[in-house]
Every structure is written in structure tokens, then in C-alpha cells.
Tab-separated table of C-alpha atoms and ligand atoms in Angstrom:
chain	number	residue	atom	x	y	z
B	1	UNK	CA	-25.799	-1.817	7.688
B	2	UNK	CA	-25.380	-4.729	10.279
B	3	UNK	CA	-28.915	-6.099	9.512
B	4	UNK	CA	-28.236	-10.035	8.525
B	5	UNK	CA	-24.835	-9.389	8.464
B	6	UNK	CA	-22.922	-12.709	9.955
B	7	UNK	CA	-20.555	-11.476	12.610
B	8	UNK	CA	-18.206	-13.698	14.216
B	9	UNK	CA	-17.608	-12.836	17.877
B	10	UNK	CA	-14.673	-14.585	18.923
B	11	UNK	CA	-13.818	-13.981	23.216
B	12	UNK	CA	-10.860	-15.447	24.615
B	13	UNK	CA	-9.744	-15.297	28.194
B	14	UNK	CA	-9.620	-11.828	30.043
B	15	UNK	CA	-11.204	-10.193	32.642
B	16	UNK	CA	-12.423	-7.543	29.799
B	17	UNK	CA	-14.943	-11.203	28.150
B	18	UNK	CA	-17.473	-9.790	30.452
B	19	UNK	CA	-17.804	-6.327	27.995
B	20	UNK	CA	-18.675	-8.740	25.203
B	21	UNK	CA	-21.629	-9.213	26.240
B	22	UNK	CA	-23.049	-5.799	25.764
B	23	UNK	CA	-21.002	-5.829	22.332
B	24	UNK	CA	-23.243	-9.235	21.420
B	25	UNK	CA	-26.468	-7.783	22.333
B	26	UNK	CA	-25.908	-4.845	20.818
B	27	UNK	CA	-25.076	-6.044	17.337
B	28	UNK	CA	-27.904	-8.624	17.956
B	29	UNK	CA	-30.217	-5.618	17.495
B	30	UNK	CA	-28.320	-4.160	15.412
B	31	UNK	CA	-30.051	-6.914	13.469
B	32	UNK	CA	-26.723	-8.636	12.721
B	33	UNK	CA	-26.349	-12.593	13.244
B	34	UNK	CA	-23.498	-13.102	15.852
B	35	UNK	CA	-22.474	-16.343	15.721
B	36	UNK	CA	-19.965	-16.350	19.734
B	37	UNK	CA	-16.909	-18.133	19.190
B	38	UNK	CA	-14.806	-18.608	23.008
B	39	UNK	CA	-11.725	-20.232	23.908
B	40	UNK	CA	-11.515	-22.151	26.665
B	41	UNK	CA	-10.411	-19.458	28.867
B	42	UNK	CA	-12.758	-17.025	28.052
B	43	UNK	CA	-15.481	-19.862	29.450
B	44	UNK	CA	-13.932	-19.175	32.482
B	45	UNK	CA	-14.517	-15.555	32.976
B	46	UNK	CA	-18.108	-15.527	31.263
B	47	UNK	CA	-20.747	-18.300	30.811
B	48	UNK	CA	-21.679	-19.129	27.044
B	49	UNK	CA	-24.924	-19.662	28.611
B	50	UNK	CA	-24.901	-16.267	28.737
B	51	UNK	CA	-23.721	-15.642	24.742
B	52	UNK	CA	-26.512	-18.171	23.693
B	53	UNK	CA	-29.484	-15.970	25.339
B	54	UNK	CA	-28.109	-12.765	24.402
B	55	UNK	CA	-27.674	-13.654	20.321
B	56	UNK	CA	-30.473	-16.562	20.332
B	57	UNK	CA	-28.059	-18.967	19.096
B	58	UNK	CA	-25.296	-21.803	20.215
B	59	UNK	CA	-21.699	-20.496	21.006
B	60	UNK	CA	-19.099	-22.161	19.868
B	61	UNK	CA	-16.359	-23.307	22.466
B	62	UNK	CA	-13.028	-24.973	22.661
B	63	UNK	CA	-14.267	-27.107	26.442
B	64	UNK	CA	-16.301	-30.225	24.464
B	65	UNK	CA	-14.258	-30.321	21.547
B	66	UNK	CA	-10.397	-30.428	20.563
B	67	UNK	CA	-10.005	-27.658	18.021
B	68	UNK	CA	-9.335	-29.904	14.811
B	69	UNK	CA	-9.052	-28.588	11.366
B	70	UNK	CA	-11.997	-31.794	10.423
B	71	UNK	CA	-14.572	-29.810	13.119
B	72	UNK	CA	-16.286	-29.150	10.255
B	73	UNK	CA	-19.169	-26.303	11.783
B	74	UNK	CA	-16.275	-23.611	12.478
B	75	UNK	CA	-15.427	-23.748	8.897
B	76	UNK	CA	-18.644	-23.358	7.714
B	77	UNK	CA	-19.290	-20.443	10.317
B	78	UNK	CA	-15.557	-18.992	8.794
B	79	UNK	CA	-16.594	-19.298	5.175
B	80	UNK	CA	-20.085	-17.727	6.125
B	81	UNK	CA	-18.188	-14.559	7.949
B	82	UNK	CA	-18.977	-11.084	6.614
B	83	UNK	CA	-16.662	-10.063	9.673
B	84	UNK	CA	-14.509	-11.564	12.314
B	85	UNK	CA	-13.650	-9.342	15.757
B	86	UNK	CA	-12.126	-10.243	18.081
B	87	UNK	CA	-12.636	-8.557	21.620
B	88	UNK	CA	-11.399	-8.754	23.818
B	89	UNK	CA	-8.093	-10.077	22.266
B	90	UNK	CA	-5.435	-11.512	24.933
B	91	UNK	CA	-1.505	-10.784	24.582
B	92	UNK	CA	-1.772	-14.490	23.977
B	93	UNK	CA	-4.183	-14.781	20.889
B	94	UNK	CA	-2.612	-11.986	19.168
B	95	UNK	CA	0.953	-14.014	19.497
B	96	UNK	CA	-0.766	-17.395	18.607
B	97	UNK	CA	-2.483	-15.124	15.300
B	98	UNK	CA	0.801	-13.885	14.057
B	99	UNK	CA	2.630	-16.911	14.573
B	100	UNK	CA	-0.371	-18.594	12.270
B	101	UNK	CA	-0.869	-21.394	15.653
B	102	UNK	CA	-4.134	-22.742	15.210
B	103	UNK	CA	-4.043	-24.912	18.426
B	104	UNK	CA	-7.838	-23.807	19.493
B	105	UNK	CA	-11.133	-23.411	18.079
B	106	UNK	CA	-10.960	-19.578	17.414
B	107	UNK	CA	-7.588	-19.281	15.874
B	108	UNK	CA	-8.826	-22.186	13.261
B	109	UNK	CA	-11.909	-20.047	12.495
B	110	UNK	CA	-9.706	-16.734	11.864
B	111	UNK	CA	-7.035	-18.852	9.702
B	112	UNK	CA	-9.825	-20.383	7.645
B	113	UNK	CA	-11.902	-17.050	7.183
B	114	UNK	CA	-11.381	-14.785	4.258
B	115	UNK	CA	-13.366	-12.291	5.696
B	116	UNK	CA	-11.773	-9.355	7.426
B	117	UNK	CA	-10.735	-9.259	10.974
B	118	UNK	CA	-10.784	-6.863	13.851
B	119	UNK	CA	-8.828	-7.375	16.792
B	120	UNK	CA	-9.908	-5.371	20.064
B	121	UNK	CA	-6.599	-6.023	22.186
B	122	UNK	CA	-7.218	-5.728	26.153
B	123	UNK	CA	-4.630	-6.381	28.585
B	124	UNK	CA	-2.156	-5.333	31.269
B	125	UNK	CA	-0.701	-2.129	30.354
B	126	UNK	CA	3.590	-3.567	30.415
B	127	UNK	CA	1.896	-6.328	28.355
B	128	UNK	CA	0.809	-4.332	26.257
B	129	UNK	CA	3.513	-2.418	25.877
B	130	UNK	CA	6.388	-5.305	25.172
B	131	UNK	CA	7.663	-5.061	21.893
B	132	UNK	CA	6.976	-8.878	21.669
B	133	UNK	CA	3.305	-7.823	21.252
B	134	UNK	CA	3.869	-4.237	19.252
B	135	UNK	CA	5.655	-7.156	16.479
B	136	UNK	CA	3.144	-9.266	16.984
B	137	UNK	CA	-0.044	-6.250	16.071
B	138	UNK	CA	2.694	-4.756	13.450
B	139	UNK	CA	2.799	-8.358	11.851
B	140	UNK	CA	-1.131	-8.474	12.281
B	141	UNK	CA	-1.690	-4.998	10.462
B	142	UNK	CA	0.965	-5.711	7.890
B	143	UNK	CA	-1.367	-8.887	6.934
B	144	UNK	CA	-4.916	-6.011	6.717
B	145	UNK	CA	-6.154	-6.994	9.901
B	146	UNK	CA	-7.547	-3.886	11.745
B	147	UNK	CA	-6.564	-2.883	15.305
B	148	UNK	CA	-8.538	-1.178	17.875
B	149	UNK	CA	-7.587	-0.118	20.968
B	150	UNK	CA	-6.245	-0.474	23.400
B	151	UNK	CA	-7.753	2.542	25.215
B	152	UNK	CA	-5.760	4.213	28.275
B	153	UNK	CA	-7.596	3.942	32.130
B	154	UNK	CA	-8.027	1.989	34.678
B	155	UNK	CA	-7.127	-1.887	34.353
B	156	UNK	CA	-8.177	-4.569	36.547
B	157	UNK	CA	-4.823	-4.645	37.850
B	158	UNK	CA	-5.439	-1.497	39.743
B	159	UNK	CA	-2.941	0.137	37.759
B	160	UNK	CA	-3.625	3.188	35.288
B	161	UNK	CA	-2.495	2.961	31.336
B	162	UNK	CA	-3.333	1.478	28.190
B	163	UNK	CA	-4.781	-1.939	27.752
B	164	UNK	CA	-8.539	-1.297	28.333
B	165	UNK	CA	-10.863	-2.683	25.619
B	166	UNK	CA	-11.642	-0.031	23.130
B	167	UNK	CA	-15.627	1.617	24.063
B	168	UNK	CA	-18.178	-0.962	22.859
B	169	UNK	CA	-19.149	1.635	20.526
B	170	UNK	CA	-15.648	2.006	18.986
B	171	UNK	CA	-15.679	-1.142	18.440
B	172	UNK	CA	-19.227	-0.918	16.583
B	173	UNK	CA	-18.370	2.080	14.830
B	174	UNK	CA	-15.004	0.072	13.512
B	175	UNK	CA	-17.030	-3.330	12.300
B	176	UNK	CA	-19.782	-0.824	10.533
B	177	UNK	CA	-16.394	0.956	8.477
B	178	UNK	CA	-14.719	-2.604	7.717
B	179	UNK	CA	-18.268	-3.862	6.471
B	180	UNK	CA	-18.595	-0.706	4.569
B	181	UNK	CA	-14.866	-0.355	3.032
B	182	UNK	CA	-15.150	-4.899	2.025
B	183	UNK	CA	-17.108	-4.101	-0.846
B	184	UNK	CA	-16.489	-0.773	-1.320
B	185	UNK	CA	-14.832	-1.445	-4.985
B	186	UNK	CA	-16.610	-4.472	-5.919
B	187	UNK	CA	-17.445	-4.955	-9.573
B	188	UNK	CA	-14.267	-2.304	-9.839
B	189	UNK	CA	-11.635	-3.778	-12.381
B	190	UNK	CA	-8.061	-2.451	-11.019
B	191	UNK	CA	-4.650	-3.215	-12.396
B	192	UNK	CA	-2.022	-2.810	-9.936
B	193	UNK	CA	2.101	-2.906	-10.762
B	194	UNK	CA	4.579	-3.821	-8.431
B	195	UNK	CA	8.278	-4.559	-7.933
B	196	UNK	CA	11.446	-3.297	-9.545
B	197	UNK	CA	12.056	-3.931	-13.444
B	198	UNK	CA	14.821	-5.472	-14.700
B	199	UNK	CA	17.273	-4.504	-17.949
B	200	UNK	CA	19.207	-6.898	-19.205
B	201	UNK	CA	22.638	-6.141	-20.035
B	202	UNK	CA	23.857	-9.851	-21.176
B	203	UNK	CA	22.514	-13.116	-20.496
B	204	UNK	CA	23.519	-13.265	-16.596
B	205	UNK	CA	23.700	-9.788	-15.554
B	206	UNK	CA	21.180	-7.207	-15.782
B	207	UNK	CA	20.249	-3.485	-14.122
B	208	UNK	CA	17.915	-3.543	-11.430
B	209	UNK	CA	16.908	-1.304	-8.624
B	210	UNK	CA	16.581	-1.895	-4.647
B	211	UNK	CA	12.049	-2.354	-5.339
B	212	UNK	CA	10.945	-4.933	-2.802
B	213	UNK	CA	7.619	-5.205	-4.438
B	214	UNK	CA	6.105	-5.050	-0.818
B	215	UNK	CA	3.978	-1.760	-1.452
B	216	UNK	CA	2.792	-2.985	-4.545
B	217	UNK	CA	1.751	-6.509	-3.310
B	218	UNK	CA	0.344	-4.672	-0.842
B	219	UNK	CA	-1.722	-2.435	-2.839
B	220	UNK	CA	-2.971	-5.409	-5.174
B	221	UNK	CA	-4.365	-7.475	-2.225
B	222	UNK	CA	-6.076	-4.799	0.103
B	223	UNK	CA	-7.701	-4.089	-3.547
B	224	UNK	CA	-8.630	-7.617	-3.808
B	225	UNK	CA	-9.991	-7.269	-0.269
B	226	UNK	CA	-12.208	-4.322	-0.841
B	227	UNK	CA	-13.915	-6.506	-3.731
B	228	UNK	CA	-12.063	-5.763	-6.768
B	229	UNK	CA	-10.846	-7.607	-9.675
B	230	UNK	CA	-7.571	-7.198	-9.274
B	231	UNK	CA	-4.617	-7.954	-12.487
B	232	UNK	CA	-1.049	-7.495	-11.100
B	233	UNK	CA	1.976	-7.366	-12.750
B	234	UNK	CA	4.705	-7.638	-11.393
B	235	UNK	CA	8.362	-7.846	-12.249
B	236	UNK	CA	10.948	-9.961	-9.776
B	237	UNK	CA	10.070	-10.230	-5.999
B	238	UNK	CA	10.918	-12.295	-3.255
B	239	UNK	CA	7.254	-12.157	-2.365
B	240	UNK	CA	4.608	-15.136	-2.363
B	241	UNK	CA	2.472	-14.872	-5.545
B	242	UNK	CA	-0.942	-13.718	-3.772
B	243	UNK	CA	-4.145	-15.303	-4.321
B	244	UNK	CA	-7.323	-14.130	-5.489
B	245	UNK	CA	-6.182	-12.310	-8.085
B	246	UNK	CA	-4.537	-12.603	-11.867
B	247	UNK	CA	-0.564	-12.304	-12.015
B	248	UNK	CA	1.562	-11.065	-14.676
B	249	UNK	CA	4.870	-11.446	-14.485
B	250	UNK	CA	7.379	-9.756	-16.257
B	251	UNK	CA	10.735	-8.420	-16.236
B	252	UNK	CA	11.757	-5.597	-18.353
B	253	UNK	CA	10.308	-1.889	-18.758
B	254	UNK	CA	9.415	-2.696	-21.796
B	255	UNK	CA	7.691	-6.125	-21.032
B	256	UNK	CA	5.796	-3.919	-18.264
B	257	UNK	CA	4.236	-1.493	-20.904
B	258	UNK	CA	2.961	-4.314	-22.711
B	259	UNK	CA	1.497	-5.989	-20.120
B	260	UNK	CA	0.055	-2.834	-18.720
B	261	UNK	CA	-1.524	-2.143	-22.221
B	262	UNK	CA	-3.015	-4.941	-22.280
B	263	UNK	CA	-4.469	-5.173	-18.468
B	264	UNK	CA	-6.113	-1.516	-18.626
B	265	UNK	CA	-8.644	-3.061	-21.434
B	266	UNK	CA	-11.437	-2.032	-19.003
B	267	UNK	CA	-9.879	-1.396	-16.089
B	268	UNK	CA	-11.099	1.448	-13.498
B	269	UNK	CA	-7.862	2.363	-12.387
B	270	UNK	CA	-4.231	1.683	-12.779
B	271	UNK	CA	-1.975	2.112	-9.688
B	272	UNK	CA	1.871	2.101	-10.799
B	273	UNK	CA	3.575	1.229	-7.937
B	274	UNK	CA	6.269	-0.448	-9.482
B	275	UNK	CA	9.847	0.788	-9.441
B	276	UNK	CA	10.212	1.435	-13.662
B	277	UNK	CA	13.865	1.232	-14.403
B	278	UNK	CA	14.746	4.871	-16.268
B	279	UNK	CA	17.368	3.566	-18.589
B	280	UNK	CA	17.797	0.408	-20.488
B	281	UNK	CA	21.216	-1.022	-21.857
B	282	UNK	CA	21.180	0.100	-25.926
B	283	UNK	CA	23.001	-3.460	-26.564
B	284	UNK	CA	22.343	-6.706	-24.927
B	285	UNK	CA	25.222	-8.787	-25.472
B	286	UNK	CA	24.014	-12.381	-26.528
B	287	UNK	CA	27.017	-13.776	-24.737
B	288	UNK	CA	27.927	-13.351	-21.113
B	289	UNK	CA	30.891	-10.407	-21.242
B	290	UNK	CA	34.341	-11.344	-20.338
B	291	UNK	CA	36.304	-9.139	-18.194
B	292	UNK	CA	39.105	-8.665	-20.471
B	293	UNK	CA	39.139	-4.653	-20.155
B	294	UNK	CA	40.285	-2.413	-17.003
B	295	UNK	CA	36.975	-0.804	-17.786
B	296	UNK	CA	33.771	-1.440	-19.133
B	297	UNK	CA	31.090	1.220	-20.711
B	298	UNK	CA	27.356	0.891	-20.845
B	299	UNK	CA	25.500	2.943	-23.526
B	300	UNK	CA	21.625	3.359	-21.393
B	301	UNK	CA	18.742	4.694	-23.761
B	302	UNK	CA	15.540	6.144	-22.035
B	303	UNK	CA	12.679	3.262	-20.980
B	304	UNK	CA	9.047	3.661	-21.910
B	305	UNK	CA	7.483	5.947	-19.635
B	306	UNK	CA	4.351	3.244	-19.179
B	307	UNK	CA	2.186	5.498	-16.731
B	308	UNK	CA	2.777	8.517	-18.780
B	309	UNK	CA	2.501	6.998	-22.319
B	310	UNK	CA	-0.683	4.456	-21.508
B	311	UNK	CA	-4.424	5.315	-23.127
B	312	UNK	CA	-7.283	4.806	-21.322
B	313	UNK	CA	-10.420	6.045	-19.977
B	314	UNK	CA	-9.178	5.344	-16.186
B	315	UNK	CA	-8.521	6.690	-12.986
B	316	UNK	CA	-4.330	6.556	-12.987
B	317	UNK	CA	-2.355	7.109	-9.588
B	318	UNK	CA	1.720	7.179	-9.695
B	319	UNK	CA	3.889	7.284	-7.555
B	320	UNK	CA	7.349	9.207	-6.779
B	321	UNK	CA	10.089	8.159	-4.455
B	322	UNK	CA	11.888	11.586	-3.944
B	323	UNK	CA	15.257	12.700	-2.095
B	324	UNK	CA	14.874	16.713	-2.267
B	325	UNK	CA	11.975	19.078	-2.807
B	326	UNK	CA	9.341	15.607	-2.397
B	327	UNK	CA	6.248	17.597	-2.797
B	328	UNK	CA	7.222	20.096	-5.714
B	329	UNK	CA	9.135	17.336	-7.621
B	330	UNK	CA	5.121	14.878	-7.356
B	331	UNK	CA	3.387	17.880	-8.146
B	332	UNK	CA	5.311	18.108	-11.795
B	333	UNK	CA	5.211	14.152	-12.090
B	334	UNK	CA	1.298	14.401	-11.634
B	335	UNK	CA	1.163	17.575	-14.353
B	336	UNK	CA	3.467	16.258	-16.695
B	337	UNK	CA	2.337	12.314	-16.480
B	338	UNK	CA	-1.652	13.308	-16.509
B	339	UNK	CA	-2.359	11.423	-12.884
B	340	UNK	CA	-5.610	11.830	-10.973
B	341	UNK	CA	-3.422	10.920	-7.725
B	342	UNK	CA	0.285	10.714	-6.962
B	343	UNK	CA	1.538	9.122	-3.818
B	344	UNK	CA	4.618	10.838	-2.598
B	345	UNK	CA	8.157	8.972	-0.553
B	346	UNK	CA	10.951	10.747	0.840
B	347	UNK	CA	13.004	8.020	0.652
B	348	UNK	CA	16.057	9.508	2.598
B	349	UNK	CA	13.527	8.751	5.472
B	350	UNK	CA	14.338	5.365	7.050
B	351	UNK	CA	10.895	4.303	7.481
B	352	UNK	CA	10.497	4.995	3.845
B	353	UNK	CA	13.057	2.761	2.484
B	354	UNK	CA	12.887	0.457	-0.085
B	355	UNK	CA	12.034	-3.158	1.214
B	356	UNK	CA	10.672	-1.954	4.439
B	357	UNK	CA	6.969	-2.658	5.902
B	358	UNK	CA	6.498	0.281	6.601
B	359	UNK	CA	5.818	3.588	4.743
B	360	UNK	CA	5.262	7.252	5.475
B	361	UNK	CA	3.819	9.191	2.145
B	362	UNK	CA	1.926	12.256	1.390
B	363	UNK	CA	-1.307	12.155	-1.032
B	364	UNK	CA	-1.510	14.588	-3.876
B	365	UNK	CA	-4.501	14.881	-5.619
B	366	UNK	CA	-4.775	16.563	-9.020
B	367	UNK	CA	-7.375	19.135	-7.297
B	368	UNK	CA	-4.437	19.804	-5.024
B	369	UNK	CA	-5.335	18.335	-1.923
B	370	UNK	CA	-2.208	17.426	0.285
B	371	UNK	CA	-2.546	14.748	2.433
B	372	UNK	CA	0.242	13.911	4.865
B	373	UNK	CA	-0.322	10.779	6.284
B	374	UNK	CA	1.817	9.399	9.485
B	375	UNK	CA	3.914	6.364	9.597
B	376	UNK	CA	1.778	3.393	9.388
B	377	UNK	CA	2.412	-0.457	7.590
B	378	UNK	CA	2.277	-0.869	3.818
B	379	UNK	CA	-1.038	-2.290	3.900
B	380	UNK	CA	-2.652	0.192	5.993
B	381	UNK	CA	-0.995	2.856	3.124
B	382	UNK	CA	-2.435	0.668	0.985
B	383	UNK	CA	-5.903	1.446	2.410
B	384	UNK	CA	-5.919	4.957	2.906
B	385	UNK	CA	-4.595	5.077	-1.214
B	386	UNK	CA	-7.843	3.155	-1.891
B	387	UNK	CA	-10.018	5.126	-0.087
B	388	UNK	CA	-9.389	7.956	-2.123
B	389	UNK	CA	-9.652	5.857	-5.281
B	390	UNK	CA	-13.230	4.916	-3.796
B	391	UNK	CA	-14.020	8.195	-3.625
B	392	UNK	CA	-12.380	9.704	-7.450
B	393	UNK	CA	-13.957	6.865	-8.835
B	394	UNK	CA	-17.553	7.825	-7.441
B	395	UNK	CA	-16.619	11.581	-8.394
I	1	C5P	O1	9.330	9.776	-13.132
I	1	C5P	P1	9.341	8.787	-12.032
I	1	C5P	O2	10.088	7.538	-12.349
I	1	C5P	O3	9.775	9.334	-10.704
I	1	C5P	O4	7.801	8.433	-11.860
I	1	C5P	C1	7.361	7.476	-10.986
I	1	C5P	C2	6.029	6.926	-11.421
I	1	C5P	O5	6.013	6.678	-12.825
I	1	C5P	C3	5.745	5.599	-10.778
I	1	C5P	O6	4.364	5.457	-10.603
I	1	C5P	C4	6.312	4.623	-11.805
I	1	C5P	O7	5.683	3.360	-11.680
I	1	C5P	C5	5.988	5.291	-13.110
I	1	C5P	N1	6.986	5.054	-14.172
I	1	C5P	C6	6.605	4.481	-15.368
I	1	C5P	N2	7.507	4.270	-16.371
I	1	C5P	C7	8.791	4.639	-16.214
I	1	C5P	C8	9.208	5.248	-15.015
I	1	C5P	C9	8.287	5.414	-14.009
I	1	C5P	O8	5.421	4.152	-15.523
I	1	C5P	N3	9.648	4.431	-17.193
């Protein structure tokens, strides 16, 4: 699996630089091209003398050149990536990484890659543990890069805890997954929705629900990352259009089941993660309406049910934000609407909320399979969704 891969080995400046040398020559005969990419610091805990004889090629460094975004060879070696990791990773690089501060040669490569990245954090334990760096790997995750490590022991400090670089075969066994899960729905067509509809009840006013978009979003790009062809549509969001991928927006229920009809031509799966308003206004008022009476009624007719109503030969996974009786209440919602998969939200749970980055949900599967999965970042959700789609969609 590593053979001719290109693997980007980027050190920076801890006394935990000198385990990347075993990682190097490892994955070197693993068969893998590892192209070393150091910061100045990490030059000064480990020679790149002795990168350059363990992979049989030159290492990269920040000491002869500034880091420029014109240094043309660490944007080649970016674009050429199959994987970046990062190990060890300093308190410092993973703050510089979230904060998008490409002021060195290996933070330019990682901003300029599309590939994935790993990050193997190693460091003093309180380090470690200040929330200024749990933000800073939360912000990391939330954007699909993968964390591993730290692992609790002894630290150079003399001190016992966690900050230790993950094993060198963790951190092996983690590349060989990412490698494996990039591609592991290429040539897979995927629509994805996202984001709460819209109903218009006159021109300036309309119904709408509290649907950040963010799990949806999130959905559509770790699709895009795993090598799909992604089509999302999406109604309103705060949320920068992603790239990569096409984007439909709409507003209304209505404008959603069109659009949806239209994406599944083809498509593998459909993943509705968008908030579907229940109830539409019966009248839309042409004119803005006046407040001329103590009280106002609304006459609501029933929306489309898209996911329930759409034809297709194609995998389709729901899902059901639930205040009482979560899993009995998905388990009719994946009878009634035909699903393969529904994801399941108690959303009287806090880190379940709408708009939040993070989400805690349980996995039904139509064979019945519960899967309760722990709190973890949209994205990361968004992963462990996908890997069951991998494997429905081999079944
Ligand atoms: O029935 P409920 O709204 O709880 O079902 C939620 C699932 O059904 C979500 O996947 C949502 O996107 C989808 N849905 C839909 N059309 C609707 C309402 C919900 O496709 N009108």
C-alpha cells in the first residue's frame, strides 16, 4: 500500500525529531517516497544529513531559504503529496496550522497541499493540555485533518503524562488508513443536502429553522476528500461555498426536491442532511403584510417529503434530529422513508445543537445495527457516516 506512494515528512523542532528517523526509514522500505520537509528548529535537534541517507533523497529545510510562497519546489512536492504527516508536531506548528500562518517552509507546503494531513502532536504534557492547543487540534479536526497521539509516559521533561509521540507504528498504521480511506469512493457519484430550507410567507419574511448547514458542508467535502463526485445543494448558510465540488443552491422545500431529482440522475448515494422545513405557508402574499391586525394567522400545508418521495436506484441515508424516544422515533423514519442508513441527534443534548461543530449521533442501519458513536467534530461524523457508505455500497 505505501509502495511509490509520495509521503511528505514534515519535522519541526522537538526533542521527539529524533523518532522520525525510524518513521523515515521505515516508510522508505515500506517502498514509499518520503520526500523530509524540517523547520528550522527541527535542524537543530536532528541533522538533515541524516533524513537525506535514510530516504536517498534531499530534505527540504527552512535554514538556506526564507519560506516564500514563489519557492517554487515545495509546491511542486505539495501538489505531488499522496499524504502529509506531520511528527512530531510542536504546540507551536499546530497554533501556526490553525491560525493558517505560513511564515516557514512546512506550513506553506501543508497550506498548498490538497492531500490529507496527519498531525502526530508531541510535547510537554501542561502544553498539551492548555485549551489554547485542545482549540487549536479541535479547529485542525474540524478542517479533516487527522490527529494522533499524543500517547501518555515519560517526557523529556522528566515528568510523566501525555505528550509522547504516538508509537512509530501508530503512526504507520494511521498513514496506511488515510491512504486507504482518500480514494476509497472515487469514481462514486454522491449528492449531498445541507442547510435549513426556507418558506416564504411574503416577499421579506419567510419560515426557517435554526440548520447551520455545518454537518452537511461537512458531509459534502470529507466526500469530496475520499474521491467522490460530489453535487451539493444547499439552501441558505453562512458557510463558504466549498470547492471541488458542484453547488446547488436553493431555498424552498420544494426547490430542494427538484434539485434533488435532478442530482440523483446517477448518483450512488444521496445523504439528506438538510433541515427540510415540514410545513409551507398555503398563501404567499405578493406584497409585504402590514401589521394592521392584533393578530395574524398562517394557514401551513405539508412540504414534499424529498428523501421519502425520490426514485432511484441509490444508496439513501437520512437523518433525524429527535427530542424523546431518539432511537425508536429513526427506526420508523428509516421503515417508513425506505433508508439504507439513518443517522440519529438528540438534539436536547448541547453538543448536538444546531450550529455547533460538534456532534454526537447514533448509526442505524436498515439490518439493524446500532452504532453509538462518542462526541467527536462534524467532520470526523462526517467520516465515520462515509465509512459505512463505503462499505453498503460494496455490499
Ligand atoms: O421526518 P423528518 O423530518 O424527521 O426526517 C428527517 C430526514 O428526512 C432528513 O434526512 C431530512 O433531510 C429528510 N426530509 C425530507 N423532506 C422533508 C422533511 C425531511 O427529505 N420534507
Amino acid at each position: 500500500m505505501l509502495t511509490d506512494k509520495t509521503i511528505i515528512l514534515g519535522i519541526t523542532g522537538g526533542i521527539a525529531a529524533y523518532k522520525a528517523a525510524d518513521l523515515a526509514s521505515k516508510l522508505t522500505q515500506a517502498g514509499a517516497k518520503v520526500e523530509v520537509v524540517m523547520t528550522k528548529s527541527a535542524t537543530e535537534f536532528i541533522s538533515p544529513l541524516t533524513f537525506r541517507s535514510l530516504t536517498g533523497r534531499l530534505v527540504v529545510t527552512d535554514m538556506f531559504e526564507p519560506a516564500s510562497e514563489f519557492s517554487i519546489e515545495h509546491i511542486a512536492l505539495a501538489e505531488a503529496a499522496d499524504v502529509v504527516v506531520i511528527a512530531p508536531a510542536t504546540a507551536n506548528t499546530i497554533a501556526k496550522l490553525a491560525g493558517g500562518i505560513a511564515d516557514n517552509i512546512l506550513c506553506c507546503t501543508v497550506l498548498a497541499t490538497k492531500a490529507p494531513v496527519i498531525v502526530a502532536p508531541a510535547m510537554n504534557v501542561n502544553m498539551y493540555q492548555n485549551s489554547i492547543t485542545q482549540d487549536n487540534l479541535a479547529k485542525l479536526k474540524a478542517r479533516g485533518f487527522t490527529i494522533v497521539g499524543p500517547e501518555y509516559g515519560r517526557l523529556a521533561s522528566g515528568k510523566v503524562g501525555l505528550g509522547r509521540l504516538a508509537e512509530i507504528d501508530k503512526i504507520i498504521g494511521t498513514i496506511k488508513q488515510v491512504l486507504d480511506r482518500n480514494s476509497d469512493l472515487s469514481g462514486k457519484r454522491i449528492v449531498v443536502t445541507a442547510g435549513g430550507t426556507q418558506e416564504p410567507i411574503d416577499p421579506v419574511r419567510h419560515i426557517g429553522n435554526r440548520s447551520s448547514g455545518k454537518m452537511g458542508y461537512a458531509m459534502a467535502e470529507a466526500a469530496r476528500d475520499r474521491g467522490a463526485e460530489v453535487k451539493l445543494v444547499t439552501a441558505p448558510t453562512s458557510l463558504p461555498e466549498p470547492a471541488g465540488m458542484e453547488v446547488v443552491h436553493i431555498k424552498t422545500a420544494a426547490e430542494m426536491k427538484r434539485a434533488v431529482a435532478k442530482a440523483v440522475a446517477q448518483a450512488d448515494a444521496l445523504i439528506m442532511a438538510a433541515a427540510v422545513a415540514d410545513y409551507q405557508p398555503k398563501n404567499v402574499a405578493k406584497a409585504k403584510i402590514k401589521k394592521k391586525s392584533p393578530s395574524l394567522t398562517l394557514e401551513l400545508i405539508r412540504t414534499p417529503d424529498i428523501l421519502a418521495e425520490v426514485k432511484g436506484n441509490f444508496l439513501k441515508v437520512g437523518f433525524a434530529a429527535e427530542s424523546e424516544d431518539m432511537v425508536a422515533n429513526a427506526k420508523q423514519k428509516l421503515e417508513k422513508k425506505k433508508l439504507d442508513m439513518i443517522v440519529a441527534n438528540d438534539i436536547t443534548d448541547k453538543d448536538s445543537a444546531f450550529g455547533s461543530d460538534t456532534n454526537k449521533v447514533t448509526l442505524i442501519s436498515r439490518d439493524g445495527k446500532i452504532d453509538n458513536l462518542p462526541l467527536l467534530t462534524k467532520r470526523e461524523v462526517a467520516d465515520r457516516i462515509l465509512d459505512k457508505v463505503v462499505g453498503l455500497l460494496k455490499g
